[in-house]
Amino acid sequence: MNLVTLLPFIVLIGAMFLMTRSAKKKQQAAAQMRNEMTPGTGVRTIGGMYATVKEIGEDTVTLEVAPGVHAIYAKNSIGAVLEDEEYNRIVHGINDDPTNDTPVVPDDASSLTEADAPKTDQPKADLSKDASTDATDAPKLDLGKSDEPKGDEPKDGEPGAK
């Protein structure tokens, strides 16, 4: 056999080796992370649920999903072991950083009232519907479709009329 004919197979085997090696490293890192769990640690499951570890078995973990509510999960279902600061920030909304300069977004539009709005000299448009306003007062919109021919169009009976 020729080396040129074997080259695609060698490249394919090398690519498969690199892919399996990468996947194996990820599995080992996930297993190490799960082994670092201790009771009281905050975790996120692969389904996206946040809970606190209560008890650790050989293949299972008991999680407290709400105060007094316990559920048993497989160890493999733990997607991430969270730091206490991150867990409290996500689950309880506790932010330990008092120097945080993040702007506060209001829950409603009360901060957008006229008292806080910049002053302008232009009058504001009245968009409210008034009982005195009638539909006949509104200007008619010309859509270009009318029974009357326009000046440059031939009238009925003239040459070129349809």
mmCIF file of C-alpha atoms in Angstrom:
data_model
loop_
_atom_site.group_PDB
_atom_site.id
_atom_site.type_symbol
_atom_site.label_atom_id
_atom_site.label_comp_id
_atom_site.label_asym_id
_atom_site.label_seq_id
_atom_site.Cartn_x
_atom_site.Cartn_y
_atom_site.Cartn_z
ATOM 1 C CA MET A 1 0.000 0.000 0.000
ATOM 2 C CA ASN A 2 0.954 3.535 -0.603
ATOM 3 C CA LEU A 3 1.413 6.196 2.107
ATOM 4 C CA VAL A 4 -0.905 8.559 0.194
ATOM 5 C CA THR A 5 -3.782 6.085 0.467
ATOM 6 C CA LEU A 6 -3.218 5.636 4.207
ATOM 7 C CA LEU A 7 -2.991 9.369 4.951
ATOM 8 C CA PRO A 8 -6.802 10.009 5.175
ATOM 9 C CA PHE A 9 -7.178 7.119 7.615
ATOM 10 C CA ILE A 10 -4.318 8.402 9.771
ATOM 11 C CA VAL A 11 -5.826 11.876 9.866
ATOM 12 C CA LEU A 12 -9.257 10.435 10.775
ATOM 13 C CA ILE A 13 -7.827 8.334 13.618
ATOM 14 C CA GLY A 14 -5.866 11.343 14.921
ATOM 15 C CA ALA A 15 -8.984 13.550 14.903
ATOM 16 C CA MET A 16 -10.994 10.887 16.758
ATOM 17 C CA PHE A 17 -8.228 10.584 19.363
ATOM 18 C CA LEU A 18 -8.198 14.360 19.965
ATOM 19 C CA MET A 19 -11.994 14.507 20.293
ATOM 20 C CA THR A 20 -12.188 11.656 22.775
ATOM 21 C CA ARG A 21 -9.315 13.118 24.786
ATOM 22 C CA SER A 22 -11.142 16.467 25.071
ATOM 23 C CA ALA A 23 -14.397 14.790 26.102
ATOM 24 C CA LYS A 24 -12.572 12.674 28.694
ATOM 25 C CA LYS A 25 -10.999 15.799 30.237
ATOM 26 C CA LYS A 26 -14.427 17.434 30.504
ATOM 27 C CA GLN A 27 -15.860 14.339 32.197
ATOM 28 C CA GLN A 28 -13.000 14.246 34.695
ATOM 29 C CA ALA A 29 -13.442 17.933 35.519
ATOM 30 C CA ALA A 30 -17.196 17.406 36.070
ATOM 31 C CA ALA A 31 -16.566 14.389 38.307
ATOM 32 C CA GLN A 32 -14.020 16.350 40.358
ATOM 33 C CA MET A 33 -16.496 19.226 40.729
ATOM 34 C CA ARG A 34 -19.203 16.839 41.972
ATOM 35 C CA ASN A 35 -16.773 15.292 44.455
ATOM 36 C CA GLU A 36 -16.080 18.745 45.942
ATOM 37 C CA MET A 37 -19.741 19.118 46.996
ATOM 38 C CA THR A 38 -20.403 19.330 50.703
ATOM 39 C CA PRO A 39 -23.694 19.660 52.600
ATOM 40 C CA GLY A 40 -24.788 23.297 52.517
ATOM 41 C CA THR A 41 -23.290 23.976 49.086
ATOM 42 C CA GLY A 42 -25.472 25.635 46.455
ATOM 43 C CA VAL A 43 -25.781 23.776 43.158
ATOM 44 C CA ARG A 44 -27.498 24.079 39.778
ATOM 45 C CA THR A 45 -28.865 20.913 38.202
ATOM 46 C CA ILE A 46 -28.552 20.159 34.497
ATOM 47 C CA GLY A 47 -32.240 21.068 34.281
ATOM 48 C CA GLY A 48 -31.515 24.569 35.582
ATOM 49 C CA MET A 49 -32.908 24.209 39.118
ATOM 50 C CA TYR A 50 -31.012 25.861 41.974
ATOM 51 C CA ALA A 51 -30.912 23.997 45.289
ATOM 52 C CA THR A 52 -28.851 23.418 48.433
ATOM 53 C CA VAL A 53 -27.088 20.099 49.057
ATOM 54 C CA LYS A 54 -28.376 18.412 52.226
ATOM 55 C CA GLU A 55 -26.943 14.901 52.010
ATOM 56 C CA ILE A 56 -24.476 13.128 49.724
ATOM 57 C CA GLY A 57 -24.697 9.409 48.979
ATOM 58 C CA GLU A 58 -22.573 7.231 46.748
ATOM 59 C CA ASP A 59 -24.561 7.846 43.553
ATOM 60 C CA THR A 60 -27.273 10.207 44.799
ATOM 61 C CA VAL A 61 -27.579 13.671 46.309
ATOM 62 C CA THR A 62 -30.413 14.961 48.489
ATOM 63 C CA LEU A 63 -31.208 18.549 47.571
ATOM 64 C CA GLU A 64 -33.336 21.078 49.421
ATOM 65 C CA VAL A 65 -35.242 22.779 46.594
ATOM 66 C CA ALA A 66 -37.330 24.957 48.936
ATOM 67 C CA PRO A 67 -37.403 25.317 52.717
ATOM 68 C CA GLY A 68 -38.444 21.902 54.025
ATOM 69 C CA VAL A 69 -38.760 20.346 50.542
ATOM 70 C CA HIS A 70 -36.167 17.659 49.794
ATOM 71 C CA ALA A 71 -35.600 15.776 46.540
ATOM 72 C CA ILE A 72 -33.194 12.980 45.678
ATOM 73 C CA TYR A 73 -31.148 13.402 42.500
ATOM 74 C CA ALA A 74 -28.455 11.385 40.772
ATOM 75 C CA LYS A 75 -24.991 12.852 41.241
ATOM 76 C CA ASN A 76 -24.624 13.080 37.472
ATOM 77 C CA SER A 77 -27.553 15.517 37.324
ATOM 78 C CA ILE A 78 -25.535 18.237 39.094
ATOM 79 C CA GLY A 79 -24.485 20.689 36.392
ATOM 80 C CA ALA A 80 -22.515 23.157 38.515
ATOM 81 C CA VAL A 81 -21.377 23.623 42.096
ATOM 82 C CA LEU A 82 -21.746 27.327 42.876
ATOM 83 C CA GLU A 83 -19.778 29.600 45.155
ATOM 84 C CA ASP A 84 -21.774 30.910 48.143
ATOM 85 C CA GLU A 85 -21.665 34.476 46.827
ATOM 86 C CA GLU A 86 -22.974 33.479 43.394
ATOM 87 C CA TYR A 87 -25.677 31.194 44.847
ATOM 88 C CA ASN A 88 -26.946 33.940 47.185
ATOM 89 C CA ARG A 89 -26.931 36.478 44.370
ATOM 90 C CA ILE A 90 -28.969 34.233 42.061
ATOM 91 C CA VAL A 91 -31.366 32.575 44.493
ATOM 92 C CA HIS A 92 -31.839 35.165 47.238
ATOM 93 C CA GLY A 93 -30.975 38.331 45.354
ATOM 94 C CA ILE A 94 -28.317 39.209 47.922
ATOM 95 C CA ASN A 95 -25.501 41.329 46.542
ATOM 96 C CA ASP A 96 -22.467 41.559 48.853
ATOM 97 C CA ASP A 97 -20.877 44.407 46.884
ATOM 98 C CA PRO A 98 -22.168 47.714 48.372
ATOM 99 C CA THR A 99 -20.001 49.763 45.996
ATOM 100 C CA ASN A 100 -21.842 48.412 42.986
ATOM 101 C CA ASP A 101 -22.480 51.305 40.589
ATOM 102 C CA THR A 102 -25.105 49.484 38.552
ATOM 103 C CA PRO A 103 -28.020 51.816 37.775
ATOM 104 C CA VAL A 104 -31.320 50.954 39.385
ATOM 105 C CA VAL A 105 -34.074 50.299 36.878
ATOM 106 C CA PRO A 106 -37.529 51.294 38.202
ATOM 107 C CA ASP A 107 -40.390 48.789 38.156
ATOM 108 C CA ASP A 108 -42.779 51.328 36.676
ATOM 109 C CA ALA A 109 -42.737 54.566 34.699
ATOM 110 C CA SER A 110 -43.091 56.851 37.731
ATOM 111 C CA SER A 111 -39.615 58.233 37.161
ATOM 112 C CA LEU A 112 -40.659 59.375 33.698
ATOM 113 C CA THR A 113 -43.236 61.912 34.907
ATOM 114 C CA GLU A 114 -43.405 65.552 33.851
ATOM 115 C CA ALA A 115 -41.597 66.735 36.973
ATOM 116 C CA ASP A 116 -38.452 64.904 35.924
ATOM 117 C CA ALA A 117 -38.824 65.458 32.178
ATOM 118 C CA PRO A 118 -36.746 68.161 30.498
ATOM 119 C CA LYS A 119 -38.605 71.408 29.801
ATOM 120 C CA THR A 120 -39.324 72.246 26.160
ATOM 121 C CA ASP A 121 -41.081 75.186 24.537
ATOM 122 C CA GLN A 122 -42.889 73.014 22.022
ATOM 123 C CA PRO A 123 -46.550 72.263 22.692
ATOM 124 C CA LYS A 124 -47.418 68.631 23.257
ATOM 125 C CA ALA A 125 -49.774 66.879 20.866
ATOM 126 C CA ASP A 126 -53.168 65.924 22.271
ATOM 127 C CA LEU A 127 -53.640 62.262 21.424
ATOM 128 C CA SER A 128 -56.753 61.689 23.489
ATOM 129 C CA LYS A 129 -60.032 60.946 21.763
ATOM 130 C CA ASP A 130 -62.528 63.657 22.398
ATOM 131 C CA ALA A 131 -66.300 63.198 22.129
ATOM 132 C CA SER A 132 -66.580 66.493 20.215
ATOM 133 C CA THR A 133 -64.229 65.223 17.488
ATOM 134 C CA ASP A 134 -66.199 63.544 14.729
ATOM 135 C CA ALA A 135 -64.910 61.197 12.061
ATOM 136 C CA THR A 136 -66.173 63.603 9.390
ATOM 137 C CA ASP A 137 -63.824 66.323 10.669
ATOM 138 C CA ALA A 138 -60.776 64.228 9.866
ATOM 139 C CA PRO A 139 -59.010 64.955 6.576
ATOM 140 C CA LYS A 140 -59.669 62.418 3.844
ATOM 141 C CA LEU A 141 -56.774 60.402 2.581
ATOM 142 C CA ASP A 142 -56.347 60.367 -1.211
ATOM 143 C CA LEU A 143 -55.222 56.903 -2.261
ATOM 144 C CA GLY A 144 -55.170 57.783 -5.941
ATOM 145 C CA LYS A 145 -58.272 55.748 -6.735
ATOM 146 C CA SER A 146 -61.135 57.935 -7.847
ATOM 147 C CA ASP A 147 -63.856 57.832 -10.464
ATOM 148 C CA GLU A 148 -62.756 61.155 -11.958
ATOM 149 C CA PRO A 149 -59.894 60.965 -14.454
ATOM 150 C CA LYS A 150 -56.864 63.045 -13.754
ATOM 151 C CA GLY A 151 -55.828 65.853 -16.100
ATOM 152 C CA ASP A 152 -53.368 63.834 -18.156
ATOM 153 C CA GLU A 153 -55.534 60.700 -18.475
ATOM 154 C CA PRO A 154 -57.904 60.356 -21.435
ATOM 155 C CA LYS A 155 -61.635 60.571 -20.695
ATOM 156 C CA ASP A 156 -64.145 57.976 -21.763
ATOM 157 C CA GLY A 157 -64.796 58.101 -25.487
ATOM 158 C CA GLU A 158 -61.419 59.655 -26.331
ATOM 159 C CA PRO A 159 -58.720 57.733 -28.149
ATOM 160 C CA GLY A 160 -56.479 55.824 -25.741
ATOM 161 C CA ALA A 161 -59.292 55.355 -23.179
ATOM 162 C CA LYS A 162 -59.700 51.935 -21.646
#
